[in-house]
Coordinates of C-alpha atoms in Angstrom, one line a residue:
Chain Q
X1 CA -45.8 65.0 -37.3
X2 CA -46.3 62.6 -40.2
X3 CA -43.9 59.8 -40.5
X4 CA -43.2 60.5 -44.2
X5 CA -43.4 64.1 -45.4
X6 CA -43.4 65.4 -49.0
X7 CA -43.9 68.8 -50.6
X8 CA -47.4 68.4 -52.1
X9 CA -46.7 70.7 -55.0
X10 CA -48.0 71.0 -57.6
X11 CA -44.8 71.3 -59.6
X12 CA -45.5 72.7 -63.0
X13 CA -42.4 72.6 -65.3
X14 CA -41.8 72.7 -69.0
X15 CA -40.9 69.7 -71.1
X16 CA -37.2 69.0 -71.0
X17 CA -36.7 70.5 -67.6
X18 CA -35.1 68.8 -64.6
X19 CA -37.2 68.5 -61.5
X20 CA -36.3 67.3 -58.0
X21 CA -38.5 66.1 -55.2
X22 CA -37.5 65.7 -51.6
X23 CA -39.0 63.5 -48.9
X24 CA -38.2 63.2 -45.2
X25 CA -38.9 60.3 -42.9
X26 CA -39.0 60.3 -39.1
X27 CA -38.4 56.6 -38.2
X28 CA -34.6 56.0 -38.2
X29 CA -35.4 52.3 -38.2
X30 CA -36.7 52.5 -41.8
X31 CA -34.7 50.2 -44.0
X32 CA -36.3 50.2 -47.5
X33 CA -37.2 53.3 -49.5
X34 CA -39.3 53.6 -52.6
X35 CA -40.6 56.0 -55.1
X36 CA -44.0 55.2 -56.6
X37 CA -45.8 56.9 -59.4
X38 CA -49.5 57.2 -59.3
X39 CA -51.6 58.4 -62.2
X40 CA -55.1 59.8 -61.6
X41 CA -57.5 57.1 -60.4
X42 CA -54.9 54.4 -60.8
X43 CA -52.8 52.3 -58.4
X44 CA -49.3 53.2 -57.3
X45 CA -46.7 51.8 -59.6
X46 CA -43.2 51.2 -58.4
X47 CA -40.8 53.6 -60.0
X48 CA -37.6 53.0 -58.0
X49 CA -36.3 51.2 -55.0
X50 CA -33.4 52.7 -52.9
X51 CA -31.5 50.3 -50.7
X52 CA -28.1 51.9 -50.5
X53 CA -27.1 55.5 -51.0
X54 CA -28.8 55.8 -54.4
X55 CA -30.1 54.3 -57.6
X56 CA -30.3 55.5 -61.2
X57 CA -32.6 54.3 -64.0
X58 CA -32.4 56.2 -67.2
X59 CA -33.7 59.7 -66.6
X60 CA -34.5 59.0 -63.0
X61 CA -32.1 59.2 -60.0
X62 CA -33.1 58.5 -56.4
X63 CA -30.7 59.3 -53.5
X64 CA -30.9 58.4 -49.9
X65 CA -29.3 60.3 -47.0
X66 CA -29.7 58.2 -43.9
X67 CA -28.0 60.7 -41.6
X68 CA -30.5 63.4 -42.5
X69 CA -33.3 61.0 -43.1
X70 CA -34.3 62.2 -46.5
X71 CA -34.8 60.7 -49.9
X72 CA -34.8 62.6 -53.2
X73 CA -36.0 61.8 -56.7
X74 CA -34.5 63.6 -59.7
X75 CA -36.1 63.5 -63.1
X76 CA -34.0 64.7 -66.0
X77 CA -35.3 65.7 -69.5
X78 CA -38.9 65.5 -68.3
X79 CA -41.5 64.3 -70.7
X80 CA -45.2 65.0 -70.9
X81 CA -45.8 61.4 -69.8
X82 CA -44.0 62.1 -66.5
X83 CA -47.0 64.1 -65.3
X84 CA -48.3 62.2 -62.3
X85 CA -48.2 62.1 -58.5
X86 CA -45.0 60.8 -57.1
X87 CA -45.3 59.0 -53.7
X88 CA -42.4 58.6 -51.4
X89 CA -42.6 55.4 -49.3
X90 CA -40.6 53.7 -46.5
X91 CA -40.8 50.4 -44.8
X92 CA -38.9 48.1 -42.5
X93 CA -38.2 44.8 -44.1
X94 CA -41.4 43.1 -45.3
X95 CA -43.6 45.1 -43.0
X96 CA -46.1 47.8 -44.0
X97 CA -45.2 50.6 -46.3
X98 CA -45.7 54.2 -45.0
X99 CA -46.6 56.6 -47.8
X100 CA -46.1 60.3 -48.0
X101 CA -49.1 62.3 -49.3
X102 CA -47.5 62.6 -52.7
X103 CA -46.1 65.4 -54.9
X104 CA -48.1 66.4 -58.0
X105 CA -46.0 67.0 -61.1
X106 CA -47.4 68.6 -64.3
X107 CA -45.2 68.8 -67.4
X108 CA -46.3 71.5 -69.9
X109 CA -45.4 71.4 -73.6
Chain O
X1 CA -46.5 37.2 -65.2
X2 CA -49.9 38.4 -64.1
X3 CA -50.0 41.3 -61.7
X4 CA -52.1 41.7 -58.6
X5 CA -55.8 41.6 -59.4
X6 CA -58.7 42.9 -57.4
X7 CA -62.5 42.5 -57.7
X8 CA -64.7 44.4 -58.0
X9 CA -63.3 47.5 -59.5
X10 CA -66.1 49.6 -58.2
X11 CA -68.8 49.0 -55.5
X12 CA -71.6 51.2 -54.5
X13 CA -73.6 50.1 -51.4
X14 CA -75.9 51.6 -48.9
X15 CA -74.9 52.3 -45.3
X16 CA -75.5 49.1 -43.3
X17 CA -74.9 46.7 -46.1
X18 CA -72.1 44.3 -46.4
X19 CA -69.4 44.3 -49.1
X20 CA -66.6 41.8 -49.8
X21 CA -63.5 42.7 -51.7
X22 CA -61.2 40.2 -53.2
X23 CA -57.5 40.3 -54.0
X24 CA -55.4 37.8 -56.0
X25 CA -51.7 38.4 -55.4
X26 CA -48.9 37.8 -57.8
X27 CA -48.2 34.0 -58.0
X28 CA -45.6 32.9 -55.5
X29 CA -45.9 36.0 -53.3
X30 CA -46.3 35.0 -49.7
X31 CA -46.9 38.5 -48.4
X32 CA -50.2 40.2 -49.1
X33 CA -51.2 43.6 -47.9
X34 CA -54.4 45.7 -47.8
X35 CA -54.2 49.5 -47.9
X36 CA -56.9 52.2 -48.2
X37 CA -57.0 55.7 -49.5
X38 CA -59.8 58.0 -48.4
X39 CA -60.3 61.2 -50.4
X40 CA -57.7 63.8 -49.7
X41 CA -55.6 61.6 -47.5
X42 CA -52.5 59.5 -48.1
X43 CA -52.6 55.7 -48.6
X44 CA -52.8 54.0 -45.2
X45 CA -51.9 50.4 -44.3
X46 CA -54.7 48.1 -43.1
X47 CA -53.3 44.6 -42.7
X48 CA -50.4 42.3 -43.7
X49 CA -50.7 38.5 -44.3
X50 CA -47.7 36.1 -44.5
X51 CA -49.2 33.1 -46.3
X52 CA -52.5 32.5 -44.4
X53 CA -51.4 34.2 -41.1
X54 CA -52.1 37.8 -40.1
X55 CA -48.7 39.3 -39.5
X56 CA -49.9 42.8 -38.7
X57 CA -53.4 44.1 -38.4
X58 CA -52.7 47.3 -36.6
X59 CA -54.2 49.4 -39.4
X60 CA -57.6 47.8 -39.3
X61 CA -60.0 50.6 -38.4
X62 CA -62.5 48.6 -36.2
X63 CA -64.1 45.2 -35.9
X64 CA -66.4 45.9 -38.9
X65 CA -63.5 45.0 -41.1
X66 CA -62.6 41.3 -41.5
X67 CA -59.8 40.0 -43.7
X68 CA -59.1 36.4 -44.5
X69 CA -56.6 34.6 -46.6
X70 CA -57.6 30.9 -46.5
X71 CA -54.9 28.6 -48.0
X72 CA -52.5 31.5 -48.4
X73 CA -53.6 32.4 -51.9
X74 CA -56.3 35.0 -52.5
X75 CA -57.6 37.3 -49.8
X76 CA -60.9 38.8 -49.0
X77 CA -61.7 42.0 -47.0
X78 CA -65.3 42.2 -45.7
X79 CA -66.9 45.3 -44.4
X80 CA -70.0 44.6 -42.3
X81 CA -71.9 46.8 -41.7
X82 CA -70.6 49.5 -44.0
X83 CA -70.5 53.1 -42.8
X84 CA -70.2 56.3 -44.8
X85 CA -66.6 56.9 -43.7
X86 CA -65.6 53.5 -45.2
X87 CA -65.7 55.1 -48.7
X88 CA -62.4 55.1 -50.4
X89 CA -60.1 53.1 -52.6
X90 CA -59.0 49.8 -51.2
X91 CA -55.7 48.6 -52.6
X92 CA -54.1 45.2 -52.3
X93 CA -50.4 44.7 -52.7
X94 CA -48.1 41.6 -52.7
X95 CA -44.4 41.0 -52.4
X96 CA -41.8 38.3 -52.0
X97 CA -41.0 39.8 -48.7
X98 CA -37.3 39.5 -48.9
X99 CA -37.3 35.7 -49.5
X100 CA -33.5 35.5 -49.8
X101 CA -33.2 38.5 -52.0
X102 CA -33.2 41.3 -49.4
X103 CA -35.7 43.1 -51.5
X104 CA -39.1 44.1 -50.3
X105 CA -40.9 45.8 -53.2
X106 CA -44.6 45.7 -53.0
X107 CA -46.7 45.6 -56.1
X108 CA -50.2 47.1 -56.1
X109 CA -53.4 46.0 -57.7
X110 CA -55.7 48.4 -59.4
X111 CA -57.9 48.9 -56.3
X112 CA -61.5 48.7 -55.5
X113 CA -63.4 52.0 -55.3
X114 CA -66.0 51.7 -52.6
X115 CA -68.7 54.2 -52.2
X116 CA -71.1 54.0 -49.2
X117 CA -74.2 56.1 -49.6

């Protein structure tokens, strides 16, 4: 079983829609949780960090459920520019990040 | 503030040759990490430096890979001799590593795309 699991998608939604991704992690000692965005042939770019139960930044909301060991990312009012792969990532302190395999999102006009 | 930089952006070498990748972290970041993504797989951790010391090298595939960070600034990752399965994208990341903030975000460089033929 992978340490971080995500639905690979692809998710194909119309512009303006709300889309949600879920991610589960197996190591209960995980302390830090992140969502990264990765465009084709580019590096992962940090989208959001989640240290407590949740975090909101504009159209993006991330939530953490430690009891169930899952993290979610909600994108509201999706834009064409949101099309990318979204990577769930967990770590313990300053140690290595464990990435999920990513969820592909495609926003259609 | 400049981000993480990596050189070269692409490298094509033949099996058996040697390649050295370089990473310059964000200024002031003591923590430097190497990751690799091979085609069709998730990004995997290779190695973690704190300043010039190797904190965790559990992800290094084998002894053909050698990472250094002399002086605690930039880092190099050497692959010698390269094998076909070493092809992939090598990412470097850096972070403050908590440093009194309790925040551990890692920021990634653009990667080096290595092709071994």
